[in-house]
Amino acid sequence: MASPTDHTHHIRIRSTQMEMPSSAGSGRTEDYDRKLKDTQEELERIQQQREELERKKIELEELTSRKRAFVSQQVELTEKLTSALTLIDRELFEIRNEADDLEQCRACFAGHLSKIENFTPENWTRENTSEKLERATIAIDLAADEYDQAAAHFEGSRSGAIFGRASKRSRTSTRNRGSSEFMTNLRNGFAFNLPVVVLGGLALVVYLLK
């Protein structure tokens, strides 16, 4: 008959053998849980990547739309500014030409005015009245003629009102002003000196006829 000590030892061996299958099943469960967790984490990572790609796609579409709107505005504004600059340059050119014409016209008129104001009929004697009247009449006629030419030259321009004529701002007439005979003479100095030449010649003729 076995002793109590040997019997107890036999029972411990059997208990250990019974616990081994339970430990193996727990390991498989942990391995499954770990793989499931890894799969879930992978799915979450893929979902995050998908959301990130979707966000970048939306940002790219918005950026492309903004860029397209900018290019359209850039083209439109470039055309407007280019057209405006062209018109401004043309306007400034016409203004400068008209200002130059006015300066020359003013010098011409100032010369006529100085001569006309120097005529003093009340001081003319009977002997020189005919000669002085002839010279004064020629000077008056020349001044009046150049005034009319100037009025016709500036008609339709900003300065038309100076001569009592309405300003119509005709571009065609403004562009053709350079061909005006009056302004051509002014630029060459003839209009200013012509009265002196004519009066001198007439005075010489009157003197010879006497």
PDB file of C-alpha atoms in Angstrom:
ATOM      1  CA  MET A   1       0.000   0.000   0.000  1.00  0.00           C
ATOM      2  CA  ALA A   2       1.386   3.344  -0.952  1.00  0.00           C
ATOM      3  CA  SER A   3       2.260   5.903   1.640  1.00  0.00           C
ATOM      4  CA  PRO A   4       0.300   9.169   1.946  1.00  0.00           C
ATOM      5  CA  THR A   5       3.288  11.089   0.706  1.00  0.00           C
ATOM      6  CA  ASP A   6       3.496   9.170  -2.560  1.00  0.00           C
ATOM      7  CA  HIS A   7      -0.225   9.595  -3.158  1.00  0.00           C
ATOM      8  CA  THR A   8      -0.061  13.338  -2.746  1.00  0.00           C
ATOM      9  CA  HIS A   9       2.809  13.639  -5.206  1.00  0.00           C
ATOM     10  CA  HIS A  10       0.848  11.704  -7.849  1.00  0.00           C
ATOM     11  CA  ILE A  11      -2.074  14.137  -7.575  1.00  0.00           C
ATOM     12  CA  ARG A  12       0.208  17.172  -8.188  1.00  0.00           C
ATOM     13  CA  ILE A  13       1.502  15.681 -11.410  1.00  0.00           C
ATOM     14  CA  ARG A  14      -1.955  15.180 -12.799  1.00  0.00           C
ATOM     15  CA  SER A  15      -2.956  18.778 -11.890  1.00  0.00           C
ATOM     16  CA  THR A  16      -0.063  20.186 -13.869  1.00  0.00           C
ATOM     17  CA  GLN A  17      -0.923  18.097 -16.887  1.00  0.00           C
ATOM     18  CA  MET A  18      -4.536  19.342 -16.851  1.00  0.00           C
ATOM     19  CA  GLU A  19      -3.495  23.077 -16.840  1.00  0.00           C
ATOM     20  CA  MET A  20      -1.366  22.884 -20.048  1.00  0.00           C
ATOM     21  CA  PRO A  21      -4.219  22.848 -22.617  1.00  0.00           C
ATOM     22  CA  SER A  22      -5.786  25.904 -20.950  1.00  0.00           C
ATOM     23  CA  SER A  23      -2.540  27.902 -21.318  1.00  0.00           C
ATOM     24  CA  ALA A  24      -2.276  27.052 -25.033  1.00  0.00           C
ATOM     25  CA  GLY A  25      -5.841  28.221 -25.687  1.00  0.00           C
ATOM     26  CA  SER A  26      -5.162  31.500 -23.946  1.00  0.00           C
ATOM     27  CA  GLY A  27      -2.124  32.091 -26.169  1.00  0.00           C
ATOM     28  CA  ARG A  28      -4.140  31.580 -29.331  1.00  0.00           C
ATOM     29  CA  THR A  29      -6.783  34.037 -28.052  1.00  0.00           C
ATOM     30  CA  GLU A  30      -4.137  36.655 -27.312  1.00  0.00           C
ATOM     31  CA  ASP A  31      -2.617  36.148 -30.746  1.00  0.00           C
ATOM     32  CA  TYR A  32      -6.020  36.562 -32.363  1.00  0.00           C
ATOM     33  CA  ASP A  33      -6.751  39.672 -30.327  1.00  0.00           C
ATOM     34  CA  ARG A  34      -3.384  41.123 -31.297  1.00  0.00           C
ATOM     35  CA  LYS A  35      -3.953  40.477 -35.002  1.00  0.00           C
ATOM     36  CA  LEU A  36      -7.462  41.932 -34.740  1.00  0.00           C
ATOM     37  CA  LYS A  37      -6.084  45.012 -33.041  1.00  0.00           C
ATOM     38  CA  ASP A  38      -3.346  45.365 -35.664  1.00  0.00           C
ATOM     39  CA  THR A  39      -5.945  45.015 -38.428  1.00  0.00           C
ATOM     40  CA  GLN A  40      -8.161  47.643 -36.836  1.00  0.00           C
ATOM     41  CA  GLU A  41      -5.216  49.991 -36.461  1.00  0.00           C
ATOM     42  CA  GLU A  42      -4.301  49.386 -40.104  1.00  0.00           C
ATOM     43  CA  LEU A  43      -7.856  50.141 -41.163  1.00  0.00           C
ATOM     44  CA  GLU A  44      -7.826  53.334 -39.090  1.00  0.00           C
ATOM     45  CA  ARG A  45      -4.513  54.344 -40.665  1.00  0.00           C
ATOM     46  CA  ILE A  46      -5.892  53.702 -44.148  1.00  0.00           C
ATOM     47  CA  GLN A  47      -9.012  55.701 -43.294  1.00  0.00           C
ATOM     48  CA  GLN A  48      -6.876  58.576 -42.052  1.00  0.00           C
ATOM     49  CA  GLN A  49      -4.818  58.471 -45.250  1.00  0.00           C
ATOM     50  CA  ARG A  50      -8.007  58.466 -47.271  1.00  0.00           C
ATOM     51  CA  GLU A  51      -9.359  61.455 -45.381  1.00  0.00           C
ATOM     52  CA  GLU A  52      -6.026  63.244 -45.786  1.00  0.00           C
ATOM     53  CA  LEU A  53      -6.044  62.597 -49.536  1.00  0.00           C
ATOM     54  CA  GLU A  54      -9.620  63.841 -49.756  1.00  0.00           C
ATOM     55  CA  ARG A  55      -8.690  66.989 -47.849  1.00  0.00           C
ATOM     56  CA  LYS A  56      -5.710  67.636 -50.126  1.00  0.00           C
ATOM     57  CA  LYS A  57      -7.915  67.049 -53.166  1.00  0.00           C
ATOM     58  CA  ILE A  58     -10.411  69.662 -51.956  1.00  0.00           C
ATOM     59  CA  GLU A  59      -7.590  72.112 -51.201  1.00  0.00           C
ATOM     60  CA  LEU A  60      -6.124  71.551 -54.672  1.00  0.00           C
ATOM     61  CA  GLU A  61      -9.508  72.126 -56.324  1.00  0.00           C
ATOM     62  CA  GLU A  62      -9.998  75.348 -54.343  1.00  0.00           C
ATOM     63  CA  LEU A  63      -6.477  76.505 -55.198  1.00  0.00           C
ATOM     64  CA  THR A  64      -7.031  75.741 -58.884  1.00  0.00           C
ATOM     65  CA  SER A  65     -10.308  77.643 -58.832  1.00  0.00           C
ATOM     66  CA  ARG A  66      -8.677  80.650 -57.156  1.00  0.00           C
ATOM     67  CA  LYS A  67      -5.800  80.556 -59.634  1.00  0.00           C
ATOM     68  CA  ARG A  68      -8.219  80.425 -62.578  1.00  0.00           C
ATOM     69  CA  ALA A  69     -10.146  83.408 -61.167  1.00  0.00           C
ATOM     70  CA  PHE A  70      -6.876  85.329 -60.653  1.00  0.00           C
ATOM     71  CA  VAL A  71      -5.694  84.679 -64.219  1.00  0.00           C
ATOM     72  CA  SER A  72      -9.058  85.815 -65.579  1.00  0.00           C
ATOM     73  CA  GLN A  73      -8.942  89.001 -63.498  1.00  0.00           C
ATOM     74  CA  GLN A  74      -5.311  89.550 -64.460  1.00  0.00           C
ATOM     75  CA  VAL A  75      -6.100  89.337 -68.173  1.00  0.00           C
ATOM     76  CA  GLU A  76      -9.156  91.585 -67.861  1.00  0.00           C
ATOM     77  CA  LEU A  77      -7.368  94.238 -65.814  1.00  0.00           C
ATOM     78  CA  THR A  78      -4.305  94.110 -68.056  1.00  0.00           C
ATOM     79  CA  GLU A  79      -6.483  94.846 -71.078  1.00  0.00           C
ATOM     80  CA  LYS A  80      -8.237  97.707 -69.267  1.00  0.00           C
ATOM     81  CA  LEU A  81      -5.010  99.295 -68.043  1.00  0.00           C
ATOM     82  CA  THR A  82      -3.301  98.910 -71.413  1.00  0.00           C
ATOM     83  CA  SER A  83      -6.235 100.543 -73.172  1.00  0.00           C
ATOM     84  CA  ALA A  84      -6.391 103.325 -70.573  1.00  0.00           C
ATOM     85  CA  LEU A  85      -2.657 104.015 -70.859  1.00  0.00           C
ATOM     86  CA  THR A  86      -2.911 104.215 -74.637  1.00  0.00           C
ATOM     87  CA  LEU A  87      -5.783 106.706 -74.419  1.00  0.00           C
ATOM     88  CA  ILE A  88      -4.012 108.702 -71.701  1.00  0.00           C
ATOM     89  CA  ASP A  89      -0.836 108.929 -73.773  1.00  0.00           C
ATOM     90  CA  ARG A  90      -2.871 110.048 -76.780  1.00  0.00           C
ATOM     91  CA  GLU A  91      -4.728 112.595 -74.676  1.00  0.00           C
ATOM     92  CA  LEU A  92      -1.514 113.940 -73.153  1.00  0.00           C
ATOM     93  CA  PHE A  93       0.025 114.205 -76.611  1.00  0.00           C
ATOM     94  CA  GLU A  94      -2.946 116.221 -77.839  1.00  0.00           C
ATOM     95  CA  ILE A  95      -2.935 118.400 -74.711  1.00  0.00           C
ATOM     96  CA  ARG A  96       0.771 119.156 -75.092  1.00  0.00           C
ATOM     97  CA  ASN A  97       0.343 119.972 -78.780  1.00  0.00           C
ATOM     98  CA  GLU A  98      -2.602 122.224 -78.020  1.00  0.00           C
ATOM     99  CA  ALA A  99      -0.695 123.924 -75.191  1.00  0.00           C
ATOM    100  CA  ASP A 100       2.237 124.499 -77.542  1.00  0.00           C
ATOM    101  CA  ASP A 101      -0.115 125.927 -80.181  1.00  0.00           C
ATOM    102  CA  LEU A 102      -1.691 128.212 -77.574  1.00  0.00           C
ATOM    103  CA  GLU A 103       1.729 129.475 -76.475  1.00  0.00           C
ATOM    104  CA  GLN A 104       2.626 130.390 -80.035  1.00  0.00           C
ATOM    105  CA  CYS A 105      -0.812 131.882 -80.644  1.00  0.00           C
ATOM    106  CA  ARG A 106      -0.483 133.972 -77.501  1.00  0.00           C
ATOM    107  CA  ALA A 107       2.890 135.337 -78.629  1.00  0.00           C
ATOM    108  CA  CYS A 108       1.379 136.201 -82.016  1.00  0.00           C
ATOM    109  CA  PHE A 109      -1.639 137.943 -80.483  1.00  0.00           C
ATOM    110  CA  ALA A 110       0.545 139.801 -77.985  1.00  0.00           C
ATOM    111  CA  GLY A 111       2.582 141.192 -80.894  1.00  0.00           C
ATOM    112  CA  HIS A 112      -0.565 142.313 -82.710  1.00  0.00           C
ATOM    113  CA  LEU A 113      -1.984 143.881 -79.555  1.00  0.00           C
ATOM    114  CA  SER A 114       1.203 145.803 -78.884  1.00  0.00           C
ATOM    115  CA  LYS A 115       1.156 147.280 -82.403  1.00  0.00           C
ATOM    116  CA  ILE A 116      -2.552 148.102 -82.329  1.00  0.00           C
ATOM    117  CA  GLU A 117      -2.323 149.831 -78.948  1.00  0.00           C
ATOM    118  CA  ASN A 118       0.496 152.004 -80.215  1.00  0.00           C
ATOM    119  CA  PHE A 119      -1.731 153.566 -82.858  1.00  0.00           C
ATOM    120  CA  THR A 120      -2.870 157.027 -81.682  1.00  0.00           C
ATOM    121  CA  PRO A 121      -5.137 158.548 -84.354  1.00  0.00           C
ATOM    122  CA  GLU A 122      -5.743 161.606 -82.213  1.00  0.00           C
ATOM    123  CA  ASN A 123      -2.094 162.529 -82.585  1.00  0.00           C
ATOM    124  CA  TRP A 124      -1.982 162.141 -86.340  1.00  0.00           C
ATOM    125  CA  THR A 125      -1.484 165.307 -88.345  1.00  0.00           C
ATOM    126  CA  ARG A 126      -3.155 166.089 -91.620  1.00  0.00           C
ATOM    127  CA  GLU A 127       0.091 165.429 -93.430  1.00  0.00           C
ATOM    128  CA  ASN A 128       0.709 161.937 -92.053  1.00  0.00           C
ATOM    129  CA  THR A 129      -2.853 160.760 -91.431  1.00  0.00           C
ATOM    130  CA  SER A 130      -3.141 159.010 -94.788  1.00  0.00           C
ATOM    131  CA  GLU A 131       0.128 157.125 -94.363  1.00  0.00           C
ATOM    132  CA  LYS A 132      -0.476 156.183 -90.743  1.00  0.00           C
ATOM    133  CA  LEU A 133      -4.072 155.211 -91.427  1.00  0.00           C
ATOM    134  CA  GLU A 134      -2.944 152.926 -94.252  1.00  0.00           C
ATOM    135  CA  ARG A 135      -0.399 151.219 -92.052  1.00  0.00           C
ATOM    136  CA  ALA A 136      -2.813 150.956 -89.135  1.00  0.00           C
ATOM    137  CA  THR A 137      -5.522 149.499 -91.365  1.00  0.00           C
ATOM    138  CA  ILE A 138      -3.152 146.853 -92.713  1.00  0.00           C
ATOM    139  CA  ALA A 139      -2.091 145.930 -89.173  1.00  0.00           C
ATOM    140  CA  ILE A 140      -5.711 145.708 -88.036  1.00  0.00           C
ATOM    141  CA  ASP A 141      -6.666 143.562 -91.022  1.00  0.00           C
ATOM    142  CA  LEU A 142      -3.736 141.203 -90.459  1.00  0.00           C
ATOM    143  CA  ALA A 143      -4.536 140.856 -86.765  1.00  0.00           C
ATOM    144  CA  ALA A 144      -8.215 140.184 -87.504  1.00  0.00           C
ATOM    145  CA  ASP A 145      -7.326 137.648 -90.175  1.00  0.00           C
ATOM    146  CA  GLU A 146      -4.948 135.749 -87.902  1.00  0.00           C
ATOM    147  CA  TYR A 147      -7.517 135.833 -85.117  1.00  0.00           C
ATOM    148  CA  ASP A 148     -10.052 134.190 -87.444  1.00  0.00           C
ATOM    149  CA  GLN A 149      -7.465 131.632 -88.527  1.00  0.00           C
ATOM    150  CA  ALA A 150      -6.672 130.826 -84.907  1.00  0.00           C
ATOM    151  CA  ALA A 151     -10.370 130.505 -84.082  1.00  0.00           C
ATOM    152  CA  ALA A 152     -10.812 128.081 -86.962  1.00  0.00           C
ATOM    153  CA  HIS A 153      -7.687 126.175 -85.915  1.00  0.00           C
ATOM    154  CA  PHE A 154      -8.839 125.653 -82.315  1.00  0.00           C
ATOM    155  CA  GLU A 155     -12.461 124.987 -83.209  1.00  0.00           C
ATOM    156  CA  GLY A 156     -13.524 121.624 -81.843  1.00  0.00           C
ATOM    157  CA  SER A 157     -10.711 121.573 -79.273  1.00  0.00           C
ATOM    158  CA  ARG A 158     -10.707 122.418 -75.581  1.00  0.00           C
ATOM    159  CA  SER A 159      -9.633 125.954 -76.393  1.00  0.00           C
ATOM    160  CA  GLY A 160     -12.427 126.616 -78.852  1.00  0.00           C
ATOM    161  CA  ALA A 161     -14.420 128.531 -76.237  1.00  0.00           C
ATOM    162  CA  ILE A 162     -11.602 131.121 -76.020  1.00  0.00           C
ATOM    163  CA  PHE A 163     -12.678 132.429 -79.402  1.00  0.00           C
ATOM    164  CA  GLY A 164     -16.377 132.279 -78.643  1.00  0.00           C
ATOM    165  CA  ARG A 165     -16.898 128.918 -80.339  1.00  0.00           C
ATOM    166  CA  ALA A 166     -18.236 125.831 -78.618  1.00  0.00           C
ATOM    167  CA  SER A 167     -15.822 123.036 -77.845  1.00  0.00           C
ATOM    168  CA  LYS A 168     -16.922 119.828 -79.563  1.00  0.00           C
ATOM    169  CA  ARG A 169     -13.826 117.698 -78.784  1.00  0.00           C
ATOM    170  CA  SER A 170     -13.579 116.234 -82.245  1.00  0.00           C
ATOM    171  CA  ARG A 171     -10.642 113.860 -82.372  1.00  0.00           C
ATOM    172  CA  THR A 172     -10.473 114.038 -86.134  1.00  0.00           C
ATOM    173  CA  SER A 173     -10.139 117.789 -86.157  1.00  0.00           C
ATOM    174  CA  THR A 174      -7.667 117.562 -83.285  1.00  0.00           C
ATOM    175  CA  ARG A 175      -5.442 115.121 -85.155  1.00  0.00           C
ATOM    176  CA  ASN A 176      -5.533 117.277 -88.270  1.00  0.00           C
ATOM    177  CA  ARG A 177      -4.610 120.456 -86.462  1.00  0.00           C
ATOM    178  CA  GLY A 178      -0.923 120.014 -87.304  1.00  0.00           C
ATOM    179  CA  SER A 179      -1.741 120.706 -90.951  1.00  0.00           C
ATOM    180  CA  SER A 180      -3.263 124.077 -90.159  1.00  0.00           C
ATOM    181  CA  GLU A 181      -1.701 126.779 -92.271  1.00  0.00           C
ATOM    182  CA  PHE A 182      -1.900 129.242 -89.415  1.00  0.00           C
ATOM    183  CA  MET A 183       0.002 127.032 -86.966  1.00  0.00           C
ATOM    184  CA  THR A 184       2.521 126.101 -89.645  1.00  0.00           C
ATOM    185  CA  ASN A 185       3.247 129.760 -90.158  1.00  0.00           C
ATOM    186  CA  LEU A 186       3.484 130.299 -86.427  1.00  0.00           C
ATOM    187  CA  ARG A 187       5.944 127.444 -85.985  1.00  0.00           C
ATOM    188  CA  ASN A 188       8.100 128.823 -88.796  1.00  0.00           C
ATOM    189  CA  GLY A 189       7.951 132.310 -87.348  1.00  0.00           C
ATOM    190  CA  PHE A 190       6.170 133.789 -90.368  1.00  0.00           C
ATOM    191  CA  ALA A 191       2.913 134.679 -88.690  1.00  0.00           C
ATOM    192  CA  PHE A 192       4.645 136.802 -86.089  1.00  0.00           C
ATOM    193  CA  ASN A 193       6.969 138.604 -88.502  1.00  0.00           C
ATOM    194  CA  LEU A 194       4.603 138.893 -91.444  1.00  0.00           C
ATOM    195  CA  PRO A 195       2.922 142.144 -90.287  1.00  0.00           C
ATOM    196  CA  VAL A 196       6.289 143.873 -89.980  1.00  0.00           C
ATOM    197  CA  VAL A 197       7.381 142.731 -93.441  1.00  0.00           C
ATOM    198  CA  VAL A 198       4.093 143.711 -95.089  1.00  0.00           C
ATOM    199  CA  LEU A 199       3.890 147.077 -93.346  1.00  0.00           C
ATOM    200  CA  GLY A 200       7.468 147.889 -94.248  1.00  0.00           C
ATOM    201  CA  GLY A 201       6.852 147.012 -97.873  1.00  0.00           C
ATOM    202  CA  LEU A 202       3.649 149.048 -98.067  1.00  0.00           C
ATOM    203  CA  ALA A 203       5.276 151.998 -96.380  1.00  0.00           C
ATOM    204  CA  LEU A 204       8.029 151.893 -98.965  1.00  0.00           C
ATOM    205  CA  VAL A 205       5.494 151.731-101.808  1.00  0.00           C
ATOM    206  CA  VAL A 206       3.494 154.678-100.403  1.00  0.00           C
ATOM    207  CA  TYR A 207       6.685 156.683 -99.975  1.00  0.00           C
ATOM    208  CA  LEU A 208       7.797 156.015-103.575  1.00  0.00           C
ATOM    209  CA  LEU A 209       4.368 156.865-104.965  1.00  0.00           C
ATOM    210  CA  LYS A 210       4.492 160.251-103.280  1.00  0.00           C
TER     211      LYS A 210
END
